[in-house]
Tab-separated table of C-alpha atoms in Angstrom:
chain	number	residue	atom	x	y	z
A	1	UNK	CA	-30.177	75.122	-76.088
A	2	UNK	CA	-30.895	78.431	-77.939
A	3	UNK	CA	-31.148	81.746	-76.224
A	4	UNK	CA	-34.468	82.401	-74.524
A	5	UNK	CA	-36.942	84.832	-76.369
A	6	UNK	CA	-37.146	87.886	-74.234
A	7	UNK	CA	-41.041	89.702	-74.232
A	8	UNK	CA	-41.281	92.076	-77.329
A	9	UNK	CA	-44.329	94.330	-78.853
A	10	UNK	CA	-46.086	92.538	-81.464
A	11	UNK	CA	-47.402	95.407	-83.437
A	12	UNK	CA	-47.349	96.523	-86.673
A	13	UNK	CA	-45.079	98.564	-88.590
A	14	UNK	CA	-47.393	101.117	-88.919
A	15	UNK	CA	-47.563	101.459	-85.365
A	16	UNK	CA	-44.384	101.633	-84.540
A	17	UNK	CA	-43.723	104.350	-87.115
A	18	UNK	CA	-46.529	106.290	-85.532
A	19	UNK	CA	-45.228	104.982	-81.704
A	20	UNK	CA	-42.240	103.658	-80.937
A	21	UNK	CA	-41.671	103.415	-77.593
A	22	UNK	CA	-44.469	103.002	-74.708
A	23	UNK	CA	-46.786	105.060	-77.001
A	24	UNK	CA	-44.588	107.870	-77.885
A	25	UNK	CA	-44.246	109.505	-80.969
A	26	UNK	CA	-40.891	110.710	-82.562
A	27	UNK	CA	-41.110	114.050	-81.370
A	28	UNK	CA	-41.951	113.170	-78.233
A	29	UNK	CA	-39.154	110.868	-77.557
A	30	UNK	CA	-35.450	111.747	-76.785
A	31	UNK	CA	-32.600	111.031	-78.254
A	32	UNK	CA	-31.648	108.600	-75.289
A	33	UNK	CA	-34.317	106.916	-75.977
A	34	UNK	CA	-34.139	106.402	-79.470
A	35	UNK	CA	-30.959	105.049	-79.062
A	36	UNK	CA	-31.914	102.816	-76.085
A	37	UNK	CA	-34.559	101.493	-78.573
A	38	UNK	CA	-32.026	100.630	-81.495
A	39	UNK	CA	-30.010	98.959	-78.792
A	40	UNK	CA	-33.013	96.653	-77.954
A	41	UNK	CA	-33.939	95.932	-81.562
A	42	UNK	CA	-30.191	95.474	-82.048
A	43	UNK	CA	-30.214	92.795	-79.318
A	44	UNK	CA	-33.703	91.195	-80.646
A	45	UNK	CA	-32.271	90.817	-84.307
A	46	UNK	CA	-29.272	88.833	-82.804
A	47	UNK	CA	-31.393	86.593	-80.658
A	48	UNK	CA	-33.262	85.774	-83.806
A	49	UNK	CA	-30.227	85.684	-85.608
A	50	UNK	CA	-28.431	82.982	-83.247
A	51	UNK	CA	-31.823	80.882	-83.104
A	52	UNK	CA	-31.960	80.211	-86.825
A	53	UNK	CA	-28.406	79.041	-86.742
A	54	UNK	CA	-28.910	76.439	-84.217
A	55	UNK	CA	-32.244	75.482	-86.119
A	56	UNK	CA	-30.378	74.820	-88.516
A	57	UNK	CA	-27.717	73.389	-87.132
A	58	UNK	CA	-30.684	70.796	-85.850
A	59	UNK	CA	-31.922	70.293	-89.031
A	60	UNK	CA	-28.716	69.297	-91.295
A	61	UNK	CA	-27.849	66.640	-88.035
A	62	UNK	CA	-31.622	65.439	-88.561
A	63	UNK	CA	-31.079	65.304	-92.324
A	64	UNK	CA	-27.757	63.379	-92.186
A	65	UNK	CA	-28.999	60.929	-89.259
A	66	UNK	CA	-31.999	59.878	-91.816
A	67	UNK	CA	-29.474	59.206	-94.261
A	68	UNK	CA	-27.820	57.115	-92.382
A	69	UNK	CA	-30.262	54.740	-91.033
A	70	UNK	CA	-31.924	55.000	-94.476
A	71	UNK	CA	-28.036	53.381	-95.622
A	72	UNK	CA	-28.113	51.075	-92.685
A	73	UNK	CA	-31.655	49.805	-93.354
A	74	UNK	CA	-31.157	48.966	-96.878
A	75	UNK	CA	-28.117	47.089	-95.996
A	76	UNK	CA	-29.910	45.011	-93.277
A	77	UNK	CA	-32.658	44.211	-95.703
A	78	UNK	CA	-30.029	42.939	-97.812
A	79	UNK	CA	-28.476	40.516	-95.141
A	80	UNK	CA	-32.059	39.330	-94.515
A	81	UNK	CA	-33.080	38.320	-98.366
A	82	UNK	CA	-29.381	36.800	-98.158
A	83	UNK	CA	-30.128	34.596	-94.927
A	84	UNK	CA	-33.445	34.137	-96.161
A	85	UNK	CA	-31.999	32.570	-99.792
A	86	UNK	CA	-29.269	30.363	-97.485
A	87	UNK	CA	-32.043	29.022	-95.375
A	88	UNK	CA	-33.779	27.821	-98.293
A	89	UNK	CA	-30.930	26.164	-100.087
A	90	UNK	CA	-30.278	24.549	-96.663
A	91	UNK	CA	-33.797	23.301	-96.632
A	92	UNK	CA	-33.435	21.812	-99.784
A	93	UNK	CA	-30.509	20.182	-99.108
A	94	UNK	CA	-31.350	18.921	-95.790
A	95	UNK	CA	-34.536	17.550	-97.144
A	96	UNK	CA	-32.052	15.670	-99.900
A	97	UNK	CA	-30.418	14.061	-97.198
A	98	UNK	CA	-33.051	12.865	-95.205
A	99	UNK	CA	-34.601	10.695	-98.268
A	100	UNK	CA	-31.261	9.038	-98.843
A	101	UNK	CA	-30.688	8.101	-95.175
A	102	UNK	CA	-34.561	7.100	-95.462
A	103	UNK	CA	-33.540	4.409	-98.105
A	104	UNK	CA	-30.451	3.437	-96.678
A	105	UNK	CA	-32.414	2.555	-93.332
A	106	UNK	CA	-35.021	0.197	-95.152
A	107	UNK	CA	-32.138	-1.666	-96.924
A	108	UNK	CA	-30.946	-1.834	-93.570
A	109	UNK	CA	-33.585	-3.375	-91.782
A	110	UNK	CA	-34.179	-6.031	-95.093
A	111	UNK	CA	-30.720	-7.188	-94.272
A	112	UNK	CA	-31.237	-7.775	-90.432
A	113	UNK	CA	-34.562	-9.369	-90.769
A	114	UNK	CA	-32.731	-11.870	-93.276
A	115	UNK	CA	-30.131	-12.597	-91.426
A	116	UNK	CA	-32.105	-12.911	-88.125
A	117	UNK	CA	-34.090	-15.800	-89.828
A	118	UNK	CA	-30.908	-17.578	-90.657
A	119	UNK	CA	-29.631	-17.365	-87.238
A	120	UNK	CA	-32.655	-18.920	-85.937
A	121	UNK	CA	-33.456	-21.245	-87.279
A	122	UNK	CA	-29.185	-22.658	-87.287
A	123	UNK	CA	-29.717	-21.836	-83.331
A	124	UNK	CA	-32.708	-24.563	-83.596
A	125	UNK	CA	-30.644	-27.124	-85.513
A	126	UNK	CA	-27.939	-26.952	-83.062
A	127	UNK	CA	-30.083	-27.000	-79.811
A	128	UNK	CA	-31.627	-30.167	-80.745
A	129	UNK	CA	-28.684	-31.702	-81.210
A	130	UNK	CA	-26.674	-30.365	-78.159
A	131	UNK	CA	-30.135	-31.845	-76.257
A	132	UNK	CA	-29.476	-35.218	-77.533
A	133	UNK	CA	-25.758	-35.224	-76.427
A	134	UNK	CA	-26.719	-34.214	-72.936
A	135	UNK	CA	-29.201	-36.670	-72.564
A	136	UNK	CA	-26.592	-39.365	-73.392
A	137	UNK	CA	-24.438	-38.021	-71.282
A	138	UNK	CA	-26.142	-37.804	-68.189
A	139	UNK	CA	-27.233	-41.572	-68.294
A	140	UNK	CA	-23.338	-42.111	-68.691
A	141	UNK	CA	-22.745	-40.492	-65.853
A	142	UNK	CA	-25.867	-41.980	-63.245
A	143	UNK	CA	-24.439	-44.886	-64.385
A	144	UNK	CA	-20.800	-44.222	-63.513
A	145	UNK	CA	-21.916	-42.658	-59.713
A	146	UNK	CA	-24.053	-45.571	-58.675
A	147	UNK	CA	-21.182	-48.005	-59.631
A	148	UNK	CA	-18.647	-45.360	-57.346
A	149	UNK	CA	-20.827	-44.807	-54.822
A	150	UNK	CA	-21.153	-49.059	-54.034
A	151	UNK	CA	-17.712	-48.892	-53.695
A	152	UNK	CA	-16.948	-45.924	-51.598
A	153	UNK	CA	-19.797	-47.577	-49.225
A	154	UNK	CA	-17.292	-50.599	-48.861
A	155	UNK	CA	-13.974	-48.696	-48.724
A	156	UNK	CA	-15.626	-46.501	-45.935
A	157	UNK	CA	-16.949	-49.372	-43.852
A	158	UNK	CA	-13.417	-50.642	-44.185
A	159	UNK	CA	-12.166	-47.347	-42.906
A	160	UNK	CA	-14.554	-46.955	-40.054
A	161	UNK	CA	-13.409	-49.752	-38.256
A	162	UNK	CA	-9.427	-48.772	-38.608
A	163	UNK	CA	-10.153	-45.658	-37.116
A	164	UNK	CA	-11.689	-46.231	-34.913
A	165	UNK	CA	-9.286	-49.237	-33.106
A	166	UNK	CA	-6.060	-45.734	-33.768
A	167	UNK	CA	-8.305	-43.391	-31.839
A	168	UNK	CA	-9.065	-45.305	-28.871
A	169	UNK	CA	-5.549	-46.534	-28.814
A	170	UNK	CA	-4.339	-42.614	-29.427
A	171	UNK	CA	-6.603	-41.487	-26.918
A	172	UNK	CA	-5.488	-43.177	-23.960
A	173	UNK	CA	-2.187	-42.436	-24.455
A	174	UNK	CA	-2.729	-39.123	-25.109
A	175	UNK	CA	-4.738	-38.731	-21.589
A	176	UNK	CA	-1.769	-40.627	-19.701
A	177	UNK	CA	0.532	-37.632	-21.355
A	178	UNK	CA	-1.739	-35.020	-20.447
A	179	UNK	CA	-2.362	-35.722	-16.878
A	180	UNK	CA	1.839	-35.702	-16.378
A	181	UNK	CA	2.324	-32.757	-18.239
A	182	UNK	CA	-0.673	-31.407	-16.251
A	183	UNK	CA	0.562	-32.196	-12.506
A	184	UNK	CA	4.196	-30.237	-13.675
A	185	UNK	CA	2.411	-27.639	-15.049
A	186	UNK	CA	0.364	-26.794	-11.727
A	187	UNK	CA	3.784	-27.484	-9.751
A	188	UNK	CA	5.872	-24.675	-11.727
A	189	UNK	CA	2.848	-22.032	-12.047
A	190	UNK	CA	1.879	-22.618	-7.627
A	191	UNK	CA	5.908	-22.099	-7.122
A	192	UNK	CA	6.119	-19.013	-9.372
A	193	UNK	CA	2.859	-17.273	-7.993
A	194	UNK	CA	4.185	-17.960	-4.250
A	195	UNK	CA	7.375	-16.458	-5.344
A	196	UNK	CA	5.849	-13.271	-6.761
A	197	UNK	CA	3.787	-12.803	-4.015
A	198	UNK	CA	7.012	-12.769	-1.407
A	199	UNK	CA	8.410	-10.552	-3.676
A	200	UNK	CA	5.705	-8.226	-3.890
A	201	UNK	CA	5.192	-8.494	-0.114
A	202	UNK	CA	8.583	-7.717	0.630
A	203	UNK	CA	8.691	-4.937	-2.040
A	204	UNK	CA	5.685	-3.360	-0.540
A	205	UNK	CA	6.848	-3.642	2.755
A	206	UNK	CA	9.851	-1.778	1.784
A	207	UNK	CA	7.964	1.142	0.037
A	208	UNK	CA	5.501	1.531	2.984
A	209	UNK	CA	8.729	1.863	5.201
A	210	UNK	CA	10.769	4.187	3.216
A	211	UNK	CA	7.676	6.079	2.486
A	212	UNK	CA	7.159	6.370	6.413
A	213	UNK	CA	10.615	7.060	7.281
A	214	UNK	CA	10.097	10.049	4.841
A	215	UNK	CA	7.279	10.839	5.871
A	216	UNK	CA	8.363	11.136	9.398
A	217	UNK	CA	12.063	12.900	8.381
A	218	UNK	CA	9.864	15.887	6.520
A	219	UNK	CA	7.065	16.086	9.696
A	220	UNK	CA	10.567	16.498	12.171
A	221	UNK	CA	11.466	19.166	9.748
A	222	UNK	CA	8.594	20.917	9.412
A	223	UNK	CA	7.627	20.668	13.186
A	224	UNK	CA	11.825	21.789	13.978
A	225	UNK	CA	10.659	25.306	11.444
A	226	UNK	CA	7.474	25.743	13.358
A	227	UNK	CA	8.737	25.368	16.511
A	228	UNK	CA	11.505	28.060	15.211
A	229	UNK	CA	9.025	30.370	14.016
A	230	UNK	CA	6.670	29.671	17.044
A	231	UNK	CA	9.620	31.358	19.195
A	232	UNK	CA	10.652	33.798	16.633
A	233	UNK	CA	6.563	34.842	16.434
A	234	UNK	CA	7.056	34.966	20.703
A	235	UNK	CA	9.826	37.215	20.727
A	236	UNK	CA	8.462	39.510	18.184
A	237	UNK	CA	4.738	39.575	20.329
A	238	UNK	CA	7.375	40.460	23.912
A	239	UNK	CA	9.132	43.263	21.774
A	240	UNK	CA	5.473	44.696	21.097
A	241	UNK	CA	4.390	44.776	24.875
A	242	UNK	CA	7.687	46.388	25.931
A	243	UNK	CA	7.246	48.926	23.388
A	244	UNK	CA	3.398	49.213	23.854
A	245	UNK	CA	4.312	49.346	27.930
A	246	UNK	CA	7.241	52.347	26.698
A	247	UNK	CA	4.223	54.020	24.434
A	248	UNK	CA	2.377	54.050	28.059
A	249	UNK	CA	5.042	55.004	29.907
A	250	UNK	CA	5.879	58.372	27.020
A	251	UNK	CA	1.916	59.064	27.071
A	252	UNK	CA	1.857	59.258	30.923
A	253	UNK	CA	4.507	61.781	31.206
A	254	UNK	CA	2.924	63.621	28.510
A	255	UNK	CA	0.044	64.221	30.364
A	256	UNK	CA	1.795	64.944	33.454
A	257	UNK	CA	3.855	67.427	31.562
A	258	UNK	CA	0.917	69.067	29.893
A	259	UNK	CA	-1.103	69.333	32.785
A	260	UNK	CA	1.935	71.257	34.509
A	261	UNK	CA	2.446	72.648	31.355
A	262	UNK	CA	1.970	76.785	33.363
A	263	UNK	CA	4.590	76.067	35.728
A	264	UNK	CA	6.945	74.051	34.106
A	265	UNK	CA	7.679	76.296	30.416
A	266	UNK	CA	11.360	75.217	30.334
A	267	UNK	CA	10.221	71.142	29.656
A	268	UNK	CA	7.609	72.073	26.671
A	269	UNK	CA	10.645	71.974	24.235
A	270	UNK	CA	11.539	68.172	24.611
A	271	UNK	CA	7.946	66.903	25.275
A	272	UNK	CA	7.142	68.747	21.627
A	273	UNK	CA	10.311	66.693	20.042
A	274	UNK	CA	8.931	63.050	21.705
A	275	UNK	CA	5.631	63.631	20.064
A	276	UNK	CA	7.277	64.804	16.856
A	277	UNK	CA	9.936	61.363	17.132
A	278	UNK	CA	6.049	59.367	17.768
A	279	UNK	CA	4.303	60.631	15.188
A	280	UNK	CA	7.685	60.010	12.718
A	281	UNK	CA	7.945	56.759	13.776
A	282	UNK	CA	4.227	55.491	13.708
A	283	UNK	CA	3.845	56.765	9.948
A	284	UNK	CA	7.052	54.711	9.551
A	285	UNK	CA	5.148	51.458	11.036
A	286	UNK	CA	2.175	52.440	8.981
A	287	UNK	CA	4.702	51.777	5.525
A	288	UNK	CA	6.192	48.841	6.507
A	289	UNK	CA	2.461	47.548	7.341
A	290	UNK	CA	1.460	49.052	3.823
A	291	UNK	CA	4.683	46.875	2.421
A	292	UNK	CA	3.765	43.908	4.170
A	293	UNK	CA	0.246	43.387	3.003
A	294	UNK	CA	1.537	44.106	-0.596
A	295	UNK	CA	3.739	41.193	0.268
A	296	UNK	CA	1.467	39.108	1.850
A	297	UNK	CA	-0.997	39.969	-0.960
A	298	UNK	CA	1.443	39.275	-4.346
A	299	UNK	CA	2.814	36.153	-2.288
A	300	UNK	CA	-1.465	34.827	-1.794
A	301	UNK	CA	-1.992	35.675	-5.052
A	302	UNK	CA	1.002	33.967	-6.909
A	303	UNK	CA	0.888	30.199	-4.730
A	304	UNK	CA	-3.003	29.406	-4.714
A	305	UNK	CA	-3.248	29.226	-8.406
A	306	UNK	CA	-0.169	26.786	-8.682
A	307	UNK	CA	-1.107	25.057	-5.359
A	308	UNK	CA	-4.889	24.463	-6.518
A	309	UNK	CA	-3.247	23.387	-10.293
A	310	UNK	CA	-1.122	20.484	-8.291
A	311	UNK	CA	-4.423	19.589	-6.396
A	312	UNK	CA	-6.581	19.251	-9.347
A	313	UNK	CA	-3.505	17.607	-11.579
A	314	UNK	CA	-2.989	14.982	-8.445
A	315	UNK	CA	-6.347	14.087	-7.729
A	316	UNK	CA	-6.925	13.431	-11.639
A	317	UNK	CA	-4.138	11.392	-11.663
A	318	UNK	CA	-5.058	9.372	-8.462
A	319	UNK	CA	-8.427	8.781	-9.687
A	320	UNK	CA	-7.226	7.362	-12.996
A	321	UNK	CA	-4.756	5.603	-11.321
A	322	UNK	CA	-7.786	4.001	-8.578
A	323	UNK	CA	-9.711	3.288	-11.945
A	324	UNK	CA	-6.417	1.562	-13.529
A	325	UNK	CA	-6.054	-0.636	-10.489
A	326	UNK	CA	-9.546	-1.593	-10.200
A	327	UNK	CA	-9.402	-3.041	-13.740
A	328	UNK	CA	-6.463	-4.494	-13.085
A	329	UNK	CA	-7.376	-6.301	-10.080
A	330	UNK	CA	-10.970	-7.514	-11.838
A	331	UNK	CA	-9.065	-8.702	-14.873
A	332	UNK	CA	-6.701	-10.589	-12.704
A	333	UNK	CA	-9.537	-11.942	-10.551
A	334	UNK	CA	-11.058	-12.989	-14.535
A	335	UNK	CA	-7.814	-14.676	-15.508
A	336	UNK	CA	-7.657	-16.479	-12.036
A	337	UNK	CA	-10.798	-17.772	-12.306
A	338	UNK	CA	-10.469	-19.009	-16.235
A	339	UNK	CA	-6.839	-20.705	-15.036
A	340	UNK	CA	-8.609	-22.452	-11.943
A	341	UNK	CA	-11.294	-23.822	-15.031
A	342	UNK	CA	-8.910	-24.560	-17.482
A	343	UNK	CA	-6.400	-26.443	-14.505
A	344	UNK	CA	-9.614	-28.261	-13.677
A	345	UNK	CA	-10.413	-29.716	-17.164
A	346	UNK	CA	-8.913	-32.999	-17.234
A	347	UNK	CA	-7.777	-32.988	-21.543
A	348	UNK	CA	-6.276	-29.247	-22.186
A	349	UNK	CA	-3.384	-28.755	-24.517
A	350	UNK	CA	0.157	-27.890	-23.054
A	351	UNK	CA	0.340	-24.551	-25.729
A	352	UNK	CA	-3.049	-22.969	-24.145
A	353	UNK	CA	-1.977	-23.660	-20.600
A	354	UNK	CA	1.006	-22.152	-21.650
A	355	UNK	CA	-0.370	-19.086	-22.896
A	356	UNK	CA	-2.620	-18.574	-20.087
A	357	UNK	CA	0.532	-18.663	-17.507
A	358	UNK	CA	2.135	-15.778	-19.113
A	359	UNK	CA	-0.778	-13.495	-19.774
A	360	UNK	CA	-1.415	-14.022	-16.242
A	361	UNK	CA	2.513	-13.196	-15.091
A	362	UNK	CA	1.991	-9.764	-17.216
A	363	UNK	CA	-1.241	-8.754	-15.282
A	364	UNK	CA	0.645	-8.954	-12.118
A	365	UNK	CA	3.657	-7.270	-13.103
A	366	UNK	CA	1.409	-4.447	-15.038
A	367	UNK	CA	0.097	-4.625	-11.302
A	368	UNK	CA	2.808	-4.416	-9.309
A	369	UNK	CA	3.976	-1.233	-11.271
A	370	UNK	CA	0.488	0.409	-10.851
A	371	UNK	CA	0.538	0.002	-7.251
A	372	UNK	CA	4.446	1.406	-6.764
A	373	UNK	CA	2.779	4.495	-9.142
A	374	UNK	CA	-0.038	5.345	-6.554
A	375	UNK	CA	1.965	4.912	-3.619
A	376	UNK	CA	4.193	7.583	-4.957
A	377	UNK	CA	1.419	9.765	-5.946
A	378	UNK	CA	0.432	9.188	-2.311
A	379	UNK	CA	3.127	10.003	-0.843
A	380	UNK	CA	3.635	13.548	-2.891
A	381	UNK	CA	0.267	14.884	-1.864
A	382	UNK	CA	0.883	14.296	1.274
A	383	UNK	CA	4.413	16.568	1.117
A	384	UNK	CA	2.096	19.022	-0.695
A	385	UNK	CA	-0.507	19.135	2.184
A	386	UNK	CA	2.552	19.602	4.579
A	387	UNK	CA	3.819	22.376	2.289
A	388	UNK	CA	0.244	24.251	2.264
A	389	UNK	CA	0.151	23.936	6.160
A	390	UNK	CA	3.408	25.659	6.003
A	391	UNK	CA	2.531	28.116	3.767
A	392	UNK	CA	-0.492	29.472	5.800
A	393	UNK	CA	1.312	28.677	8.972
A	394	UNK	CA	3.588	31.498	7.854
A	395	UNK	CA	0.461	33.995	6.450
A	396	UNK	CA	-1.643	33.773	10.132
A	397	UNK	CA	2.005	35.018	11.438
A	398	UNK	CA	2.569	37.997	9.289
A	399	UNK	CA	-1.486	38.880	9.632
A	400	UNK	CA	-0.490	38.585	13.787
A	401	UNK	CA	2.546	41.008	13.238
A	402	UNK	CA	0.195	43.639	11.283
A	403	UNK	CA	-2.589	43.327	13.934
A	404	UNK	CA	0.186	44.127	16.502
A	405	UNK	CA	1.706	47.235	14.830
A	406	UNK	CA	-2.057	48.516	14.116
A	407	UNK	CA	-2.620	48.232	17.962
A	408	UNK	CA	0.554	50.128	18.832
């Protein structure tokens, strides 16, 4: 930007050779002043000085920038008439091309119509004669079927009659095969299924034993430990009436010795030191009790959440394991009662009978092994019951030891 114009005195020359300053003339002035004055005008004439530089400056950047887009225009003006000559010879050209491929198209379609005449009318000439083949041909062949079918008519009467003399001979010595083959099968299948139901019998009157002899070893056990604990629990509740009874006994001579404390000075001494040994040992009792419920707490809090995970993992198991014999037992029931139709149907084939024998022999093996499961399963929650009984068995005790120590 140029430097800003500061306010000056427009007046004439003549004025300011008459005043120069504020209305003053030459003799009235100073020195000082005079100079002051040059100073100013010295400071004007550069202002001006600097401003018509940079007007300049302006002007030759103006002048060149119009040359240049005056240059750039021309040239652009140039590349237009150029594109604008190209676009016409293209034109031309194109045009050209289009009347040539205009010709070549008529010639073309000439040709196709031509040759689409010729086709049809050869495809009419040959269709009338393909027509008149055919027709022979078919009353060939009516002929030929009428003469076949007389004869198959004899060959199958012929037939008829054979057949039917094999089958009734086949079939009654197929039903005198069946019934035999029949009257074994039921034999073998009644003589395995009473087998497998000793078996079973005896195997589940085996597990049901064990399982109560168990049973019975663990509740001896268990009741041997609480009977143990019962007593242990019995001497520890006598230990806290003899000292509660030796508490009574100390707080009793206390009083006796504090009431006679003016005439007896030579006991205060020792009655001081029991209270002191008291009040030692109760804040002792008051720790352990503070260690025990930490116990008793950490020891809750680390067994319920595995005890309630074994509940929830057995009793899911058990019910699937209810659900698993339930099918089990209705699909046997099904097979039972398609074997007791099938036995009854006179004419059944030895391979189905077969089949049906050993799908039914899986089901009750699949069975057996599905009752042995939930018997076990059984038998486990029940040793997890006992343990739980155990377990808070052993909690009511400690909570009966704090409640004693808190009373003494």
């Amino acid at each position: 930007q140029p430097p800003k114009r500061k306010g000056t005195s427009k007046k004439s020359a003549k004025a300011n050779v008459q005043t120069l300053i504020n209305g003053r003339t030459k003799e009235e002035t100073t020195k000082e002043q005079i100079e002051e004055y040059i100073a100013h005008l010295q400071e004007q004439l550069d202002r001006e000085m600097d401003e018509r530089n940079y007007f300049q400056l302006e002007r030759d950047q103006v002048h060149t920038l119009g040359q240049i887009t005056a240059k750039k225009l021309e040239e652009v003006l140039a590349e237009e008439k150029n594109l604008e000559k190209g676009l016409e010879e293209d034109e031309e050209h194109h045009q050209v091309e289009i009347k040539v491929y205009k010709q070549k198209m008529k010639h073309l379609l000439c040709e196709h119509q031509s040759t689409i005449s010729e086709l049809k009318e050869e495809a009419l000439v040959s269709k009338e004669k393909l027509q008149k083949e055919l027709d022979q041909l078919e009353l060939e062949f009516h002929k030929k079927i009428k003469a076949g079918m007389v004869e198959i008519q004899e060959l199958n009467n012929d037939l008829f009659e054979r057949k039917r003399l094999l089958v009734f001979n086949a079939h009654k010595h197929f039903n005198t095969k069946i019934n035999s083959i029949f009257d074994i099968i039921c034999a073998e299948t009644a003589a395995k299924y009473e087998e497998h139901l000793k078996l079973f019998q005896e195997e589940m009157e085996n597990t049901e034993a064990s399982l109560v002899m168990n049973y019975e070893l663990e509740r001896d056990t268990h009741m041997v430990a609480f009977q143990e604990e019962m007593s242990e629990v019995f001497n520890s509740t006598q230990e806290v009436t003899m000292l509660r009874e030796q508490n009574r006994d100390i707080i009793s001579e206390i009083q006796f010795h504090f009431l006679h404390f003016s005439s007896q000075q030579s006991i205060k001494t020792p009655e001081t030191k029991t209270v002191d040994d008291l009040k030692l040992e109760n804040e002792t009792l008051e720790q352990k009790l503070k260690k025990l419920q930490l116990e008793k707490e950490q020891l809750y809090n680390s067994v319920m959440p595995t005890i309630e995970g074994t509940r929830e993992k057995v009793g899911l198991r058990s019910t699937l394991l209810r659900r698993k014999l339930q099918d089990l037992t209705d699909s046997l029931e099904k097979s039972q009662a398609q074997l007791f139709t099938v036995l009854s149907v006179p004419n059944m084939d030895h391979t189905v009978l077969s089949e049906i024998a050993n799908k039914s022999e899986v089901m009750f093996s699949c069975a057996l092994s599905f009752k042995t499961q939930f018997c076990y399963l059984f038998y486990k929650r029940r040793t997890e019951k006992n343990v739980l009984f155990v377990g808070r068995f052993r909690q009511k005790k400690i909570c009966h030891q704090e409640h004693c120590i808190q009373k003494e």
